[in-house]
Coordinates of C-alpha atoms and ligand atoms in Angstrom, one line a residue:
M35 CA 0.0 0.0 0.0
S36 CA 1.6 3.4 -1.0
D37 CA 0.8 6.8 0.4
N38 CA -2.2 7.4 -1.7
Q39 CA -3.1 4.1 -3.4
A40 CA -3.6 0.5 -2.5
T41 CA -2.6 -2.4 -4.7
L42 CA -4.4 -5.7 -4.9
N43 CA -3.1 -8.8 -6.6
D44 CA -6.0 -10.7 -8.2
G45 CA -4.8 -13.9 -9.8
G46 CA -1.6 -12.3 -11.1
K47 CA -3.3 -9.1 -12.3
T48 CA -2.3 -6.0 -10.2
I49 CA -5.1 -3.5 -9.5
T50 CA -4.5 -0.1 -8.0
M51 CA -7.1 1.7 -6.0
P52 CA -7.0 5.3 -4.7
I53 CA -6.8 5.9 -0.9
K54 CA -8.9 8.8 0.3
S55 CA -8.3 10.7 3.5
G56 CA -10.8 12.4 5.7
T57 CA -10.2 15.2 8.2
I58 CA -9.6 12.7 11.0
G59 CA -10.2 8.9 11.3
P60 CA -9.2 6.0 9.1
D61 CA -8.4 6.4 5.4
V62 CA -10.6 4.6 3.0
I63 CA -9.7 2.5 -0.1
D64 CA -11.9 3.6 -3.0
I65 CA -13.0 0.3 -4.5
R66 CA -15.6 1.7 -6.9
K67 CA -13.8 0.4 -10.0
L68 CA -13.0 -3.0 -8.4
Y69 CA -15.9 -4.9 -10.1
A70 CA -15.2 -3.4 -13.5
E71 CA -11.5 -4.3 -13.3
T72 CA -11.7 -7.7 -11.6
G73 CA -15.3 -9.0 -12.0
K74 CA -15.3 -9.4 -8.2
F75 CA -17.3 -7.7 -5.4
T76 CA -16.1 -7.0 -1.9
Y77 CA -17.8 -9.0 0.9
D78 CA -18.6 -7.2 4.1
P79 CA -21.9 -8.3 5.7
G80 CA -22.8 -6.0 8.5
F81 CA -20.6 -3.3 6.9
T82 CA -17.9 -3.7 9.5
S83 CA -15.2 -2.4 7.2
T84 CA -17.3 -0.3 4.7
A85 CA -17.6 3.5 4.6
S86 CA -20.9 4.0 2.7
C87 CA -20.6 7.8 2.1
D88 CA -18.7 11.0 2.7
S89 CA -20.1 12.9 5.7
A90 CA -19.1 16.1 7.5
L91 CA -21.6 15.8 10.4
T92 CA -20.4 13.4 13.1
Y93 CA -17.1 11.7 13.9
I94 CA -16.6 8.7 16.2
D95 CA -13.4 7.3 17.4
G96 CA -14.6 4.1 19.0
D97 CA -11.3 3.0 20.5
E98 CA -10.9 6.3 22.3
G99 CA -14.6 6.8 23.1
V100 CA -14.7 10.1 21.2
L101 CA -17.9 11.5 19.6
L102 CA -17.8 14.9 17.8
H103 CA -20.6 16.7 16.1
R104 CA -19.2 19.1 13.5
G105 CA -16.0 18.9 15.5
Y106 CA -17.5 19.7 18.9
P107 CA -17.1 17.0 21.6
I108 CA -20.4 15.6 22.9
G109 CA -19.5 16.2 26.5
Q110 CA -19.1 20.0 25.8
L111 CA -22.4 20.1 23.9
A112 CA -24.3 18.2 26.6
E113 CA -22.9 20.5 29.3
H114 CA -23.1 23.9 27.6
S115 CA -25.5 23.7 24.7
S116 CA -29.2 23.1 24.1
F117 CA -31.0 20.6 21.8
M118 CA -32.1 23.5 19.6
E119 CA -28.5 24.8 19.2
V120 CA -27.2 21.3 18.5
S121 CA -30.0 20.8 15.9
Y122 CA -28.9 24.0 14.2
L123 CA -25.3 22.9 14.3
L124 CA -26.1 19.5 12.7
L125 CA -28.3 21.0 10.0
N126 CA -26.2 24.0 9.1
G127 CA -22.6 23.1 10.0
E128 CA -21.8 25.9 12.4
L129 CA -23.0 27.0 15.9
P130 CA -25.6 29.7 15.5
S131 CA -25.2 33.4 16.5
S132 CA -27.7 34.5 19.2
D133 CA -30.0 35.9 16.5
E134 CA -29.7 32.8 14.3
L135 CA -30.6 30.6 17.3
S136 CA -33.7 32.7 18.1
Q137 CA -34.8 32.7 14.5
F138 CA -34.3 28.9 14.2
S139 CA -36.1 28.3 17.5
R140 CA -39.0 30.5 16.3
T141 CA -39.2 28.6 13.0
I142 CA -39.3 25.2 14.7
T143 CA -41.9 26.5 17.2
R144 CA -44.1 27.7 14.3
H145 CA -44.2 24.1 12.9
T146 CA -45.2 22.3 16.1
M147 CA -48.9 21.8 15.4
L148 CA -50.2 18.8 13.4
H149 CA -52.8 18.9 10.7
E150 CA -56.1 18.5 12.6
Q151 CA -57.1 15.6 10.5
L152 CA -54.2 13.6 11.9
M153 CA -56.2 13.4 15.1
T154 CA -58.7 11.1 13.4
F155 CA -55.8 9.1 12.1
Y156 CA -54.7 8.3 15.7
R157 CA -58.1 7.1 16.6
G158 CA -57.7 4.2 14.1
F159 CA -55.0 2.6 16.3
R160 CA -55.7 0.3 19.2
R161 CA -55.1 2.0 22.6
D162 CA -52.5 -0.6 23.5
A163 CA -50.5 -0.1 20.3
H164 CA -46.7 0.3 20.9
P165 CA -45.9 4.1 20.5
M166 CA -43.2 3.1 17.9
A167 CA -45.9 1.5 15.8
V168 CA -47.9 4.7 16.0
M169 CA -44.8 6.8 15.2
C170 CA -44.0 4.7 12.1
G171 CA -47.6 5.1 10.8
V172 CA -48.1 8.8 11.6
V173 CA -44.7 10.0 10.4
G174 CA -45.2 8.0 7.2
A175 CA -48.6 9.7 6.8
L176 CA -47.1 13.2 7.1
S177 CA -46.3 13.1 3.4
A178 CA -50.0 12.8 2.7
F179 CA -50.6 16.1 4.6
Y180 CA -47.5 18.2 3.7
H181 CA -47.2 17.7 -0.1
D182 CA -45.8 21.2 -0.4
S183 CA -42.5 20.1 1.0
T184 CA -41.9 16.9 -0.8
D185 CA -40.0 18.1 -3.9
I186 CA -36.6 17.0 -2.9
S187 CA -34.8 18.8 -5.7
D188 CA -35.8 22.1 -4.1
P189 CA -33.4 23.0 -1.2
V190 CA -36.0 25.3 0.3
Q191 CA -38.6 22.5 0.4
R192 CA -36.0 20.2 1.8
M193 CA -35.3 22.6 4.7
I194 CA -39.0 23.2 5.3
A195 CA -39.6 19.4 5.5
S196 CA -36.6 19.1 7.9
H197 CA -38.0 21.8 10.2
R198 CA -41.4 20.3 10.1
L199 CA -40.1 16.9 11.1
I200 CA -38.0 18.2 14.0
A201 CA -40.9 20.4 15.2
K202 CA -43.7 17.8 14.9
M203 CA -41.9 14.8 16.4
P204 CA -42.6 15.9 20.0
T205 CA -46.2 16.5 19.2
I206 CA -46.5 13.1 17.5
A207 CA -44.8 11.3 20.3
A208 CA -46.8 13.0 23.0
M209 CA -50.0 12.3 21.2
A210 CA -49.0 8.6 20.9
Y211 CA -48.6 8.6 24.7
K212 CA -51.9 10.5 25.4
Y213 CA -53.8 8.1 23.1
S214 CA -52.4 5.1 25.0
V215 CA -53.6 6.4 28.4
G216 CA -56.9 7.7 27.1
Q217 CA -56.3 11.4 27.9
P218 CA -57.1 14.3 25.6
F219 CA -54.4 15.4 23.2
I220 CA -52.6 18.6 24.4
Y221 CA -51.9 21.2 21.8
P222 CA -48.4 22.7 21.7
D223 CA -47.7 25.9 23.7
N224 CA -45.3 27.9 21.7
S225 CA -44.3 30.0 24.7
L226 CA -42.3 27.0 26.1
S227 CA -39.0 25.6 25.0
Y228 CA -38.8 22.7 22.6
T229 CA -38.3 20.3 25.5
G230 CA -40.6 22.0 28.0
N231 CA -43.4 22.0 25.4
F232 CA -42.9 18.2 24.9
L233 CA -43.1 17.6 28.7
R234 CA -46.3 19.6 28.9
M235 CA -47.9 17.9 25.9
T236 CA -47.0 14.5 27.5
F237 CA -47.8 15.1 31.2
G238 CA -50.1 18.1 31.1
V239 CA -53.9 17.8 31.2
P240 CA -56.4 20.5 30.0
A241 CA -58.0 20.6 33.5
E242 CA -54.9 22.1 35.2
P243 CA -52.0 24.4 34.4
Y244 CA -48.7 22.5 33.9
V245 CA -45.5 23.9 35.4
V246 CA -42.4 22.7 33.7
N247 CA -39.7 21.5 36.2
P248 CA -36.5 23.2 34.9
V249 CA -34.2 20.4 36.1
V250 CA -36.3 17.8 34.3
E251 CA -36.5 20.0 31.3
R252 CA -32.7 20.4 31.3
A253 CA -32.1 16.7 31.8
L254 CA -34.4 15.7 29.0
D255 CA -32.9 18.3 26.7
R256 CA -29.5 16.8 27.4
I257 CA -30.9 13.3 26.7
F258 CA -32.1 14.7 23.3
I259 CA -28.6 16.1 22.7
L260 CA -27.0 12.7 23.4
H261 CA -29.3 11.0 20.9
A262 CA -29.2 13.7 18.2
D263 CA -26.9 12.0 15.7
H264 CA -24.5 9.0 15.6
E265 CA -22.8 8.8 12.2
Q266 CA -23.8 5.9 9.9
N267 CA -25.7 3.7 12.4
A268 CA -28.4 1.3 11.2
S269 CA -31.4 3.7 11.2
T270 CA -29.4 6.6 9.6
S271 CA -28.1 4.2 6.9
T272 CA -31.8 3.2 6.4
V273 CA -32.8 6.8 6.0
R274 CA -30.0 7.4 3.5
L275 CA -30.8 4.2 1.6
A276 CA -34.5 5.0 1.4
G277 CA -33.7 8.6 0.4
S278 CA -31.2 7.5 -2.3
S279 CA -34.1 6.4 -4.4
G280 CA -35.6 9.9 -4.3
A281 CA -38.3 9.0 -1.7
N282 CA -39.8 11.9 0.2
P283 CA -38.3 12.9 3.6
F284 CA -41.4 11.9 5.6
A285 CA -41.3 8.4 4.1
C286 CA -37.5 8.2 4.7
I287 CA -37.8 9.1 8.4
A288 CA -40.6 6.6 8.9
A289 CA -38.2 4.0 7.5
G290 CA -35.6 5.2 10.0
I291 CA -38.1 4.9 12.9
A292 CA -38.9 1.3 11.9
C293 CA -35.2 0.4 11.9
L294 CA -34.5 2.2 15.2
W295 CA -37.3 0.1 16.9
G296 CA -35.1 -3.1 17.0
P297 CA -33.7 -4.2 20.3
A298 CA -30.1 -4.2 18.9
H299 CA -30.5 -0.5 18.2
G300 CA -32.9 2.1 19.7
G301 CA -35.1 -0.5 21.3
A302 CA -32.2 -1.3 23.6
N303 CA -33.2 1.4 26.1
E304 CA -36.6 -0.2 26.7
A305 CA -34.9 -3.7 26.7
A306 CA -32.2 -2.5 29.2
L307 CA -34.7 -1.2 31.8
N308 CA -36.8 -4.4 31.4
M309 CA -33.7 -6.4 31.9
L310 CA -32.8 -4.4 35.1
R311 CA -36.3 -5.0 36.4
E312 CA -36.0 -8.7 35.7
I313 CA -32.7 -8.8 37.5
G314 CA -34.2 -6.9 40.3
T315 CA -31.7 -7.0 43.1
P316 CA -27.8 -7.0 43.0
D317 CA -27.6 -10.5 44.4
R318 CA -29.1 -11.8 41.2
I319 CA -26.5 -10.1 38.9
P320 CA -24.0 -13.1 38.8
H321 CA -26.7 -15.3 37.4
Y322 CA -27.4 -12.9 34.5
I323 CA -23.7 -12.3 33.9
A324 CA -23.3 -16.1 33.5
R325 CA -26.3 -16.2 31.1
A326 CA -24.8 -13.3 29.0
K327 CA -21.6 -15.3 28.7
D328 CA -23.2 -18.6 27.8
K329 CA -23.0 -19.2 24.0
N330 CA -26.1 -21.4 24.2
D331 CA -28.2 -18.7 25.8
P332 CA -29.5 -15.9 23.6
F333 CA -29.6 -13.5 26.5
R334 CA -27.3 -10.4 26.2
L335 CA -26.7 -7.6 28.6
M336 CA -28.9 -4.9 27.1
G337 CA -27.3 -1.5 27.1
F338 CA -23.9 -3.1 26.8
G339 CA -21.6 -3.4 23.8
H340 CA -21.4 -1.4 20.6
R341 CA -20.4 -1.9 17.0
V342 CA -18.1 1.1 17.0
Y343 CA -17.2 1.9 20.7
K344 CA -14.6 -0.5 22.1
N345 CA -14.3 1.8 25.1
Y346 CA -16.8 3.6 27.4
D347 CA -19.5 5.2 25.3
P348 CA -19.0 9.0 26.1
R349 CA -22.8 9.4 26.0
A350 CA -23.1 6.8 28.9
T351 CA -20.8 8.9 31.0
V352 CA -23.0 12.0 30.7
M353 CA -26.1 9.8 31.1
Q354 CA -24.9 8.4 34.4
Q355 CA -24.2 11.9 35.8
T356 CA -27.6 13.0 34.7
V357 CA -29.3 10.2 36.6
R358 CA -27.7 11.5 39.8
E359 CA -28.8 15.1 39.0
V360 CA -32.4 14.1 38.3
F361 CA -32.6 11.9 41.4
A362 CA -31.2 14.7 43.6
S363 CA -33.5 17.3 42.2
L364 CA -36.7 15.2 42.3
N365 CA -35.6 13.8 45.6
V366 CA -36.2 10.2 44.4
T367 CA -34.1 7.1 44.4
D368 CA -34.5 3.9 42.3
P369 CA -33.0 0.6 43.5
L370 CA -32.5 -0.3 39.9
F371 CA -29.9 2.5 39.6
E372 CA -27.9 0.7 42.3
T373 CA -28.4 -2.6 40.5
A374 CA -27.2 -1.0 37.2
L375 CA -24.1 0.5 38.9
Q376 CA -23.2 -2.9 40.4
L377 CA -23.9 -4.7 37.1
E378 CA -21.6 -2.3 35.3
E379 CA -18.8 -2.8 37.9
I380 CA -19.1 -6.6 37.8
A381 CA -19.2 -6.7 34.0
L382 CA -16.3 -4.3 33.6
N383 CA -14.1 -6.5 35.8
D384 CA -15.1 -9.8 34.1
P385 CA -12.6 -11.2 31.5
Y386 CA -15.4 -12.0 29.0
F387 CA -16.5 -8.3 28.9
V388 CA -12.9 -7.0 29.1
E389 CA -11.6 -9.2 26.3
K390 CA -14.6 -8.4 24.0
K391 CA -14.4 -4.7 24.9
L392 CA -18.0 -4.5 26.0
F393 CA -18.8 -1.3 27.8
P394 CA -22.1 0.4 28.8
N395 CA -23.6 2.3 25.9
V396 CA -26.0 5.3 25.8
D397 CA -29.0 3.0 26.5
F398 CA -27.8 1.5 29.7
Y399 CA -28.7 4.5 32.0
S400 CA -31.2 6.4 29.9
G401 CA -34.2 4.2 30.9
I402 CA -33.5 4.9 34.6
I403 CA -33.8 8.7 34.1
L404 CA -36.8 8.5 31.7
S405 CA -38.6 6.2 34.2
A406 CA -37.8 8.7 37.0
I407 CA -39.3 11.5 34.9
G408 CA -42.5 9.5 34.5
F409 CA -42.2 8.0 31.0
P410 CA -43.5 4.5 30.6
T411 CA -41.0 2.0 29.2
A412 CA -42.8 1.7 25.9
M413 CA -42.1 5.4 25.2
F414 CA -38.3 5.2 25.6
T415 CA -37.6 4.4 22.0
A416 CA -40.1 7.0 20.8
L417 CA -38.0 9.6 22.6
F418 CA -34.9 8.3 20.9
A419 CA -36.7 8.6 17.6
L420 CA -37.8 12.2 18.4
A421 CA -34.2 13.2 19.2
R422 CA -32.6 11.3 16.3
T423 CA -34.9 13.0 13.8
V424 CA -32.5 15.9 13.5
G425 CA -29.6 13.6 12.7
W426 CA -31.7 11.8 10.2
V427 CA -32.8 14.9 8.3
A428 CA -29.3 16.4 8.5
Q429 CA -27.8 13.3 7.0
W430 CA -30.5 13.0 4.4
N431 CA -30.0 16.7 3.4
E432 CA -26.3 16.1 3.1
M433 CA -26.8 13.1 0.9
I434 CA -29.4 14.8 -1.4
S435 CA -27.2 17.9 -1.8
D436 CA -24.2 15.8 -2.9
P437 CA -24.0 16.1 -6.8
G438 CA -22.4 12.7 -7.0
Q439 CA -25.3 11.0 -5.1
K440 CA -26.5 7.6 -6.5
I441 CA -29.2 5.2 -5.5
G442 CA -27.8 2.8 -2.9
R443 CA -27.6 -0.7 -4.4
P444 CA -25.4 -3.3 -2.6
R445 CA -24.5 -6.6 -4.3
Q446 CA -24.4 -10.1 -2.8
L447 CA -22.6 -13.4 -2.7
Y448 CA -25.3 -15.7 -4.2
T449 CA -25.6 -19.0 -2.5
G450 CA -28.9 -20.4 -3.9
P451 CA -29.3 -23.0 -6.6
A452 CA -27.7 -22.4 -10.0
Q453 CA -30.1 -22.2 -13.0
R454 CA -32.4 -25.3 -13.3
D455 CA -35.5 -26.2 -15.3
Y456 CA -39.0 -25.9 -13.9
L457 CA -40.8 -29.3 -13.3
P458 CA -44.6 -29.6 -13.4
V459 CA -46.0 -30.5 -10.0
D460 CA -46.8 -34.1 -10.9
K461 CA -43.1 -34.7 -11.9
R462 CA -41.6 -33.5 -8.6
Ligands
CMC229 N1 -23.9 -9.1 26.1 C1 -23.1 -10.2 26.0 N2 -22.3 -10.5 25.0 C2 -22.2 -9.6 24.0 C3 -22.9 -8.4 24.1 C4 -23.8 -8.2 25.2 N3 -24.5 -7.0 25.3 N4 -22.7 -7.6 23.0 C5 -21.8 -8.3 22.2 N5 -21.5 -9.5 22.9 C6 -20.5 -10.5 22.4 C7 -21.1 -11.3 21.3 O1 -21.8 -12.5 21.8 C8 -19.9 -11.7 20.5 O2 -19.2 -12.7 21.1 P1 -18.4 -13.8 20.2 O3 -17.4 -13.0 19.5 O4 -17.9 -14.7 21.2 O5 -19.4 -14.4 19.2 C9 -19.0 -10.4 20.6 O6 -19.4 -9.8 21.9 C10 -19.2 -9.4 19.5 O7 -20.6 -9.1 19.4 P2 -21.3 -8.9 18.0 O8 -22.8 -9.1 18.1 O9 -20.6 -9.6 16.9 O10 -21.0 -7.3 17.8 P3 -21.8 -6.3 16.9 O11 -20.9 -5.2 16.7 O12 -22.4 -7.0 15.7 O13 -23.0 -5.9 17.8 C11 -24.4 -4.7 19.4 C12 -23.1 -4.7 18.5 C13 -24.7 -3.3 19.9 C14 -25.6 -5.1 18.5 C15 -24.3 -5.8 20.5 O14 -23.2 -5.4 21.4 C16 -25.5 -6.0 21.3 O15 -26.4 -6.7 20.9 N6 -25.7 -5.2 22.5 C17 -26.9 -5.3 23.2 C18 -28.0 -4.3 22.6 C19 -27.7 -2.9 22.8 O16 -27.3 -2.4 23.9 N7 -27.8 -2.1 21.7 C20 -27.6 -0.6 21.8 C21 -26.5 -0.1 21.0 S1 -26.1 1.6 21.3 C22 -27.5 2.5 20.8 C23 -27.9 2.3 19.4 O17 -27.2 1.9 18.5 O18 -29.1 2.4 19.2

């Protein structure tokens, strides 16, 4: 391999391929001409060695536990910034001035209401529907209500659709919750912050005024920051792949929500809390650690391990601190937090987890905070989807704006039967 090209010996024929460098992080070997020159594909199920695109949004160094958005470390953003500011940063590339931030927040606020007819759409769901099922359906349906922002070749329409999605997700998620508990939908109150408004739409009732607790508002805003974007993860790649065919943004985000729902991805926050409840008390931890290590048992420690992080997930560090702040401010405790801390300590000292570099991820502690705030477990992944929407739309915009963008179309290693002749049923 030379400085700027890699060579491959394929049956005596030497192929050279350019090496491209990013700002930071591993270089990539540009294999786009490989098939034309060798008649061979690369093989990388699960994309463990494949960069699928150029992106200037988010950088992760999984070995060092680093996460940067547009260059800014997640710890600094979580401590000093707000979800609106991080949203602006992800969408526009730079931190906003004070005027730009006010203008952006006003724009998002103006889009918080949902078309009134969507209320009847909700009533078609069963009351016990999972909020993520409702989110997939309602977000997909937005394209039927907001046709005027579905021309993806128009950058203005693309930005309006992005603002609409960021603004409407809290309303959609809160309505999914309200519907499940049989309470009236609460309309947005644009005098509140993005996160305060979401808390009121979720926990407020028309019969009483709702006062937003500033500590809870700040904690939830921070959780939203921690989930805002995460490079080319499964749901973001789903949004990009769906968008690469020219599908409208509402349909693409619905696809992302569907992918996020899985327990290996966003569904892990729900699964992690359910697991902690099942473990119950610290004395039962060794039994579950043994199960997680047993190859014949499908059980895994939920909220542990990550495809990219082979070190402590920096989001989990902030999340653990936030649990302590929320508990102190609400004057609550949760024995599950103690169980989680002990589980973490035991796992981090166990050779199985050490050798495989399995550390707590963002989902390990988030459920404990969300539960203390009052969210039912089934809402956890819906909150992840709400926050990740900005990352999805920013990545989608970046892809559509790229003049070299093509439809995503992976190839395969075919392992089925070779060509054979059809036999009529009486001859089989
Ligand atoms: N508990 C026990 N063993 C584990 C775990 C775990 N949580 N995670 C990975 N392993 C083992 C796995 O059995 C495998 O062992 P071996 O090499 O002996 O076969 C090895 O570690 C590598 O695992 P993998 O499944 O090949 O790794 P992956 O990169 O494909 O999977 C993961 C990453 C996140 C899907 C996986 O670690 C996992 O299932 N974790 C639990 C679910 C979870 O917490 N997901 C949230 C991820 S962060 C938020 C998000 O992305 O939405």
